[in-house]
mmCIF file of C-alpha atoms in Angstrom:
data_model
loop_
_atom_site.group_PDB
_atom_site.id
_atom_site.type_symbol
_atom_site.label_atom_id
_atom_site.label_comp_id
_atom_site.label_asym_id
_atom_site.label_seq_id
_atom_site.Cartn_x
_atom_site.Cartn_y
_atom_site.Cartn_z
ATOM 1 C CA UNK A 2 0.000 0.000 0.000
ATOM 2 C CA UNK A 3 1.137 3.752 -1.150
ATOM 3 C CA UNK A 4 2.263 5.622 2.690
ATOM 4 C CA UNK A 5 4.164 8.536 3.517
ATOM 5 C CA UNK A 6 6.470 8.956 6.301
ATOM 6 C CA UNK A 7 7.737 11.908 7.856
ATOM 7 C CA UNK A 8 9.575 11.118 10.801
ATOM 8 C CA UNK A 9 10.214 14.524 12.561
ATOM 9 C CA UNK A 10 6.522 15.623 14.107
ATOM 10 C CA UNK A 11 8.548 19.219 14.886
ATOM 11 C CA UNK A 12 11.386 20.883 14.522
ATOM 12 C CA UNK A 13 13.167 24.206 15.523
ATOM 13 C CA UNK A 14 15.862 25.800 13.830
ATOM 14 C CA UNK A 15 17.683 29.317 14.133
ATOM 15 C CA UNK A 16 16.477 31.915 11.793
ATOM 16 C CA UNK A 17 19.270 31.807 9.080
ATOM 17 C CA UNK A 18 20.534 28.154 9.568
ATOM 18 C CA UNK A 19 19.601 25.309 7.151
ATOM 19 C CA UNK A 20 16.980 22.967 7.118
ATOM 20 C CA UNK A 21 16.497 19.607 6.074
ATOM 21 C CA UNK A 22 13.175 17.842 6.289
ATOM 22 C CA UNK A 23 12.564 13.766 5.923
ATOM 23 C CA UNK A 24 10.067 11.989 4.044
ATOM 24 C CA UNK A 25 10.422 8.270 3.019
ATOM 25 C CA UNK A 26 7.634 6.793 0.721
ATOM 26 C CA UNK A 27 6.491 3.477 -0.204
ATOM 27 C CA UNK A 28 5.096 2.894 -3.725
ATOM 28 C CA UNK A 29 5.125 0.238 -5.755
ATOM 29 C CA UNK A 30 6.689 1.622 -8.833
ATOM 30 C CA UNK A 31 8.339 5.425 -9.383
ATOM 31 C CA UNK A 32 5.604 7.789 -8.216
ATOM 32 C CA UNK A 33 5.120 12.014 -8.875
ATOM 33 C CA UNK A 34 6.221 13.298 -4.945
ATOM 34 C CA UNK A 35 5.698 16.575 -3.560
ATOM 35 C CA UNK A 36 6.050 19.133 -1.211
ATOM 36 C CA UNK A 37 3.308 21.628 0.148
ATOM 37 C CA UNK A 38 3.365 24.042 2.388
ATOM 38 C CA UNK A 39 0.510 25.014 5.424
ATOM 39 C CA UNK A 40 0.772 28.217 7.211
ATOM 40 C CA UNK A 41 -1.772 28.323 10.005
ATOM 41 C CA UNK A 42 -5.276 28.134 9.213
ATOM 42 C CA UNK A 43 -4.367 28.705 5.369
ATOM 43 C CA UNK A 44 -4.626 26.127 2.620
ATOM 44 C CA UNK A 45 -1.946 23.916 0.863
ATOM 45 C CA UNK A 46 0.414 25.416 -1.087
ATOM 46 C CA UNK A 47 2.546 23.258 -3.797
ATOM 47 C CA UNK A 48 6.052 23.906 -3.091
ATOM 48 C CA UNK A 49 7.760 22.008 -5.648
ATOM 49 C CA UNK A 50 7.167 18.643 -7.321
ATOM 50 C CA UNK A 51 9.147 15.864 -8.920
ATOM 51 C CA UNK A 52 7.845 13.846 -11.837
ATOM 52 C CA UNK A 53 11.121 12.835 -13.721
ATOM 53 C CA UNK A 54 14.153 13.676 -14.817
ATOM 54 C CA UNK A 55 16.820 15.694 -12.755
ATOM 55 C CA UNK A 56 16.497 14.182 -9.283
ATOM 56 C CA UNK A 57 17.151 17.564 -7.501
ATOM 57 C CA UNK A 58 14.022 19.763 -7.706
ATOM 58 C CA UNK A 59 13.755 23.088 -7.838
ATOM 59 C CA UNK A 60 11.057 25.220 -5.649
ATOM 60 C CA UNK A 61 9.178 28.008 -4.439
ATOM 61 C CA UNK A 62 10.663 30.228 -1.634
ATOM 62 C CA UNK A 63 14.634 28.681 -2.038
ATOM 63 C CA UNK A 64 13.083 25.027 -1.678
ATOM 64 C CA UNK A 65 14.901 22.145 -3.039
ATOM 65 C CA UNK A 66 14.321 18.311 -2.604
ATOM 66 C CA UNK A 67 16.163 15.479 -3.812
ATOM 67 C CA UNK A 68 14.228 12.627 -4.871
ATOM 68 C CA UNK A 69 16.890 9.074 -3.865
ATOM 69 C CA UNK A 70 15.154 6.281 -5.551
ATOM 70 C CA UNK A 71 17.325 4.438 -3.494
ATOM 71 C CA UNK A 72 16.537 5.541 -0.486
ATOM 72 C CA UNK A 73 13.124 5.660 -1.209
ATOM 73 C CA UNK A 74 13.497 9.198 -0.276
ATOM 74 C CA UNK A 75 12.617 12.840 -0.933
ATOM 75 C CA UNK A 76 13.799 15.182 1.356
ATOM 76 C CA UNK A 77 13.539 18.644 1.770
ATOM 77 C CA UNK A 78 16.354 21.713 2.250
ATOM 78 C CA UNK A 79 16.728 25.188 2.736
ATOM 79 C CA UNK A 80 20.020 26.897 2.936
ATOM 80 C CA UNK A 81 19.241 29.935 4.879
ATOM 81 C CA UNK A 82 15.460 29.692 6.871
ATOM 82 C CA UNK A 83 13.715 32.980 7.179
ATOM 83 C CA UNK A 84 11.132 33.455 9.779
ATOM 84 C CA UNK A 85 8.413 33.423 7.679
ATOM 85 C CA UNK A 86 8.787 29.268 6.517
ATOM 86 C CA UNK A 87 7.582 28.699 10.237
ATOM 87 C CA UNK A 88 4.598 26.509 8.862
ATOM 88 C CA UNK A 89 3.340 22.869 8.557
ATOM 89 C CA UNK A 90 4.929 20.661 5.873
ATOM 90 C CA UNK A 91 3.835 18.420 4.381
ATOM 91 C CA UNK A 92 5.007 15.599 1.821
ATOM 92 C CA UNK A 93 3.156 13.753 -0.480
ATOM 93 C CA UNK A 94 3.300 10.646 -3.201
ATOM 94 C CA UNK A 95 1.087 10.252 -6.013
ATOM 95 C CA UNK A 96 -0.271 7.886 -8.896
ATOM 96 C CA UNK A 97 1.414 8.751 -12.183
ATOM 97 C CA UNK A 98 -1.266 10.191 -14.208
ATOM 98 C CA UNK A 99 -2.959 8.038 -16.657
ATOM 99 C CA UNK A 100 -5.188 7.044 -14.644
ATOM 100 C CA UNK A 101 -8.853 8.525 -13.487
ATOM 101 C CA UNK A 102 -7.591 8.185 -9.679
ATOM 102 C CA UNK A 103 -4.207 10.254 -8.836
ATOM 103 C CA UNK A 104 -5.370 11.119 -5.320
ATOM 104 C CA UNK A 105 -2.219 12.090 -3.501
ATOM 105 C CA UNK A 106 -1.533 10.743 0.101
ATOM 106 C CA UNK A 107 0.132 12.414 2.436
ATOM 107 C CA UNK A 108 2.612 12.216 5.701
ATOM 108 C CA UNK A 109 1.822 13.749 8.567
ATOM 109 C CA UNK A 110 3.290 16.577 8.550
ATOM 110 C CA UNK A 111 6.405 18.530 9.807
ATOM 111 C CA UNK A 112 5.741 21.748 11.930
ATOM 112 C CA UNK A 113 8.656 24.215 11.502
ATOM 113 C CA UNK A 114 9.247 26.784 14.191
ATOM 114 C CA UNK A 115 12.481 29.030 13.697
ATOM 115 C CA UNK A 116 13.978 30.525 16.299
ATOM 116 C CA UNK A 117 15.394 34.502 16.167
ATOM 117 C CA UNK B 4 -2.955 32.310 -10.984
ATOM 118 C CA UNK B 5 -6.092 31.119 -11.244
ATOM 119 C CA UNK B 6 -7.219 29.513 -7.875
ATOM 120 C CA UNK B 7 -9.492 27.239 -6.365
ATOM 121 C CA UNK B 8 -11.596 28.676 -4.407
ATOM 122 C CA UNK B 9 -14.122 27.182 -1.363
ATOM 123 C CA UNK B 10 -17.465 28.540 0.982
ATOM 124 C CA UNK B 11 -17.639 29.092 3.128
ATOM 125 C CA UNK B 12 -14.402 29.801 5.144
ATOM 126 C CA UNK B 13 -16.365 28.615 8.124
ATOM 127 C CA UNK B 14 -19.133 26.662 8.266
ATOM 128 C CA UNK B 15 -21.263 25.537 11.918
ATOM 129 C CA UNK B 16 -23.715 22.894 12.203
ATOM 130 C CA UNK B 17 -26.304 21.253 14.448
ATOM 131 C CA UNK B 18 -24.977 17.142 14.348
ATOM 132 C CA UNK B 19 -27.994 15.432 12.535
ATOM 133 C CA UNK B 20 -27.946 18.682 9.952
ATOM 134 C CA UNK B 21 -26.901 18.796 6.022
ATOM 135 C CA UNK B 22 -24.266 20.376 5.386
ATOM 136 C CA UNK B 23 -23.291 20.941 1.959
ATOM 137 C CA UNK B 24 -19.297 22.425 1.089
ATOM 138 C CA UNK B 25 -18.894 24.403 -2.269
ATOM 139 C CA UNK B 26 -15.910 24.829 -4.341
ATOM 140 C CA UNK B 27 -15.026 26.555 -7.460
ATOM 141 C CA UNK B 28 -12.299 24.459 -9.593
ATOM 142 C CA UNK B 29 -9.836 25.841 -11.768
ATOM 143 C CA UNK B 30 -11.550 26.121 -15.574
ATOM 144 C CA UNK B 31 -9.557 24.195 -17.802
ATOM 145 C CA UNK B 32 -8.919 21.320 -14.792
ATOM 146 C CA UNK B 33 -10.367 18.106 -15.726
ATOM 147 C CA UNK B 34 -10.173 16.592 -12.292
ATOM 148 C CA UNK B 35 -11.232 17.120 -8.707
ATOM 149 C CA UNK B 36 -11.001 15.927 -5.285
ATOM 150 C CA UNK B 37 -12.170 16.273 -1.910
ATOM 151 C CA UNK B 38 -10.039 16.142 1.376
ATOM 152 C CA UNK B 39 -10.302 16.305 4.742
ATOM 153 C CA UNK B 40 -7.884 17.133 7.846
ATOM 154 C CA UNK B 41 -8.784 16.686 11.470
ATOM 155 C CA UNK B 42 -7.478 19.224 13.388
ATOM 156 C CA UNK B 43 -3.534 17.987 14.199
ATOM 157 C CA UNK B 44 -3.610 15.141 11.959
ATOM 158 C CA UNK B 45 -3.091 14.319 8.067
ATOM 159 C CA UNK B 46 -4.486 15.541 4.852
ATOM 160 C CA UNK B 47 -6.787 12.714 4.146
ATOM 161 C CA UNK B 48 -8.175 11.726 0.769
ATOM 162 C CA UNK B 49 -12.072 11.737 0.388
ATOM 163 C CA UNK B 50 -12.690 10.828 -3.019
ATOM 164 C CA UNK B 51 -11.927 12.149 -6.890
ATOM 165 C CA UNK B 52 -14.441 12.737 -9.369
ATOM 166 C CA UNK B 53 -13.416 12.746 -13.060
ATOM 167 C CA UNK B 54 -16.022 12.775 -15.957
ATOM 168 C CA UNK B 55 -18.911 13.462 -13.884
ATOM 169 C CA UNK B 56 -18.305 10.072 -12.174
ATOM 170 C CA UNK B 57 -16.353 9.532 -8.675
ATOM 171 C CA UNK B 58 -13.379 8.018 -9.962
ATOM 172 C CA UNK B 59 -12.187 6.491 -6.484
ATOM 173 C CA UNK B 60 -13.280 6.984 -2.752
ATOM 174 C CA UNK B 61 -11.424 6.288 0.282
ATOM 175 C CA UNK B 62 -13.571 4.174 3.108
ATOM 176 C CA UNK B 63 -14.220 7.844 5.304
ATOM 177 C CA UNK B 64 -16.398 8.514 2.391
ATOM 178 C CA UNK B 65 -19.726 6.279 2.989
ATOM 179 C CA UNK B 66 -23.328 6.416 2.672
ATOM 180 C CA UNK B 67 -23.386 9.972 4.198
ATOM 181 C CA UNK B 68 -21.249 11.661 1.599
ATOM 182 C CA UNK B 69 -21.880 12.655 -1.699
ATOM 183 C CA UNK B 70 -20.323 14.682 -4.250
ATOM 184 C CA UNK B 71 -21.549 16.609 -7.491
ATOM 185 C CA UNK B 72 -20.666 19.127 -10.030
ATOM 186 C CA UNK B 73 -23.989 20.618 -10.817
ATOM 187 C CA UNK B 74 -22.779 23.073 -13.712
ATOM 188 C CA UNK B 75 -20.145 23.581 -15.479
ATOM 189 C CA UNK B 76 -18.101 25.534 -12.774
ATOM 190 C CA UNK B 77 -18.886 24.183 -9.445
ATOM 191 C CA UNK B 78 -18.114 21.004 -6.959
ATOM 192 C CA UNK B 79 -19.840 20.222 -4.322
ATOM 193 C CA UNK B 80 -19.306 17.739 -1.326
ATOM 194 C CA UNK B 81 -22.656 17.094 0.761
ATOM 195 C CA UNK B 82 -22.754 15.189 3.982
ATOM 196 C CA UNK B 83 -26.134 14.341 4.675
ATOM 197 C CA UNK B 84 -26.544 13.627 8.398
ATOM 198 C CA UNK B 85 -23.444 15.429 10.138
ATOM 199 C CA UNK B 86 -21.921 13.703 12.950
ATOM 200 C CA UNK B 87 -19.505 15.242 15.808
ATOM 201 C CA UNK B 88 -16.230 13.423 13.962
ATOM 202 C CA UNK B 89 -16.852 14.905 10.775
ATOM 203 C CA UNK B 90 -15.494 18.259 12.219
ATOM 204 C CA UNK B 91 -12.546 18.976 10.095
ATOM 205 C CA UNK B 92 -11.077 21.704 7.860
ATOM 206 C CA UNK B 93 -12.092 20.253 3.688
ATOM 207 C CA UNK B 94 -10.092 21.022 0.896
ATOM 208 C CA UNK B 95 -11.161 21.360 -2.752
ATOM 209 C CA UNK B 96 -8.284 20.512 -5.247
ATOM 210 C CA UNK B 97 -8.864 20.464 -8.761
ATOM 211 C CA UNK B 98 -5.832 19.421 -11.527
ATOM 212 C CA UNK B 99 -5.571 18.528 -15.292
ATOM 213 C CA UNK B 100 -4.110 15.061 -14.638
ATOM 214 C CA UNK B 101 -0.673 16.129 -15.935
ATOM 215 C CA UNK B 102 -0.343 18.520 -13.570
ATOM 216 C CA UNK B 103 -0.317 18.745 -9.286
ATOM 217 C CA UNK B 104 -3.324 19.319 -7.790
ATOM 218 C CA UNK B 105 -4.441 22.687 -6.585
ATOM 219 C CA UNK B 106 -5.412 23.296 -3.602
ATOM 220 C CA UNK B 107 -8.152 25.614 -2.234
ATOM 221 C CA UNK B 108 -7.895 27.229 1.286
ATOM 222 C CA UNK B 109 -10.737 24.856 2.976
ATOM 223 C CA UNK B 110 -13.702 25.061 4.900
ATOM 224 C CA UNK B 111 -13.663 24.731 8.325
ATOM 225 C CA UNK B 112 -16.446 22.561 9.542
ATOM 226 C CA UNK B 113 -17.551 22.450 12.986
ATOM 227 C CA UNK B 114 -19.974 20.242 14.166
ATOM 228 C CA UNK B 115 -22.109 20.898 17.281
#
């Protein structure tokens, strides 16, 4: 069955440092993965998205993610966090389209608070 | 950027009442979903409608749940007999198939 895993429920960094949050899937062939973004009480925002190709991604707001087929990862970084990517993140896997279906599923989420 | 958009922003109802969630999908998308998240948990999938048919449904959505798209513009998700755990924020998401789904802000459902 398709699952998402985030393992860190929170984390705090300092305002300027790097970030770096983990999400493992399991799918049973190469699936579309994503990142959105939830600031509080505020809808989903797509922060970047990997389909194929280059397996460093390219996002919204200095995002990157490197999808590891090995791994079975696709993790998220920042090189500098600004105070303003406190938020909710969230990772999620999809079908590859072709299908009527492509409902995404999601991980739990990763609450980011940064520190001054 | 065209967006989805949802009403209300806030909805509160009597348990035992209809409720029924509205969205507006992007115009060109071909495909549309319904979500839910209980407060401090996951983004769960409701169901996807594609072709004026639901296309899959997750086992949340049951008897009590139904979806349409009455017109050409608008998708609607109708619980029919609310119950205290369907309280939840619902998000619309709409996408072309080739493309990520977009989300709308939700509609924060409170049941009484």
């Amino acid at each position: 069955a398709q699952s998402v895993t985030q393992p860190d429920i929170h984390i705090t960094v300092s305002e300027g440092a790097s970030l770096e949050l983990r999400c493992n899937y399991s799918y049973g062939a190469t699936p579309y993965l994503f990142w959105y973004v939830q600031s509080p009480g505020q809808g989903l925002q797509l922060l970047l998205k990997y389909f194929s190709g280059d397996t460093l991604v390219q996002g919204i707001k200095g995002f990157e993610a490197e999808f590891k087929r090995s791994q079975s990862s696709f993790n998220l970084r920042k090189p500098s966090v600004h105070w303003s990517d406190a938020a909710e993140y969230f990772c999620a896997v999809g079908a590859r389209y072709g299908g009527a279906t492509n409902k995404l599923i999601f991980g739990t989420g990763t609450l980011l608070a940064v520190q001054p | 950027e065209p967006e989805v958009t949802q009403t209300p922003s806030h909805q509160v109802t009597q348990m035992g009442q209809e409720v029924i969630l509205r969205c507006v999908p992007i115009s060109n998308h071909l495909y549309f979903y319904w979500y839910r998240q209980i407060l401090g948990q996951k983004v769960e999938f409701l169901v996807s409608f594609y072709n004026n048919e639901i296309s899959e449904k997750s086992e949340i959505f049951d008897d009590q749940f139904s979806v349409e798209r009455p017109d050409g513009s608008n998708f609607t998700l109708k619980i029919r007999s609310t119950k205290l755990e369907d309280s939840a924020m619902y998000f619309c998401a709409s996408g072309r198939g080739d493309q990520p789904q977009h989300f709308g802000d939700g509609t924060r459902l409170s049941i009484l």
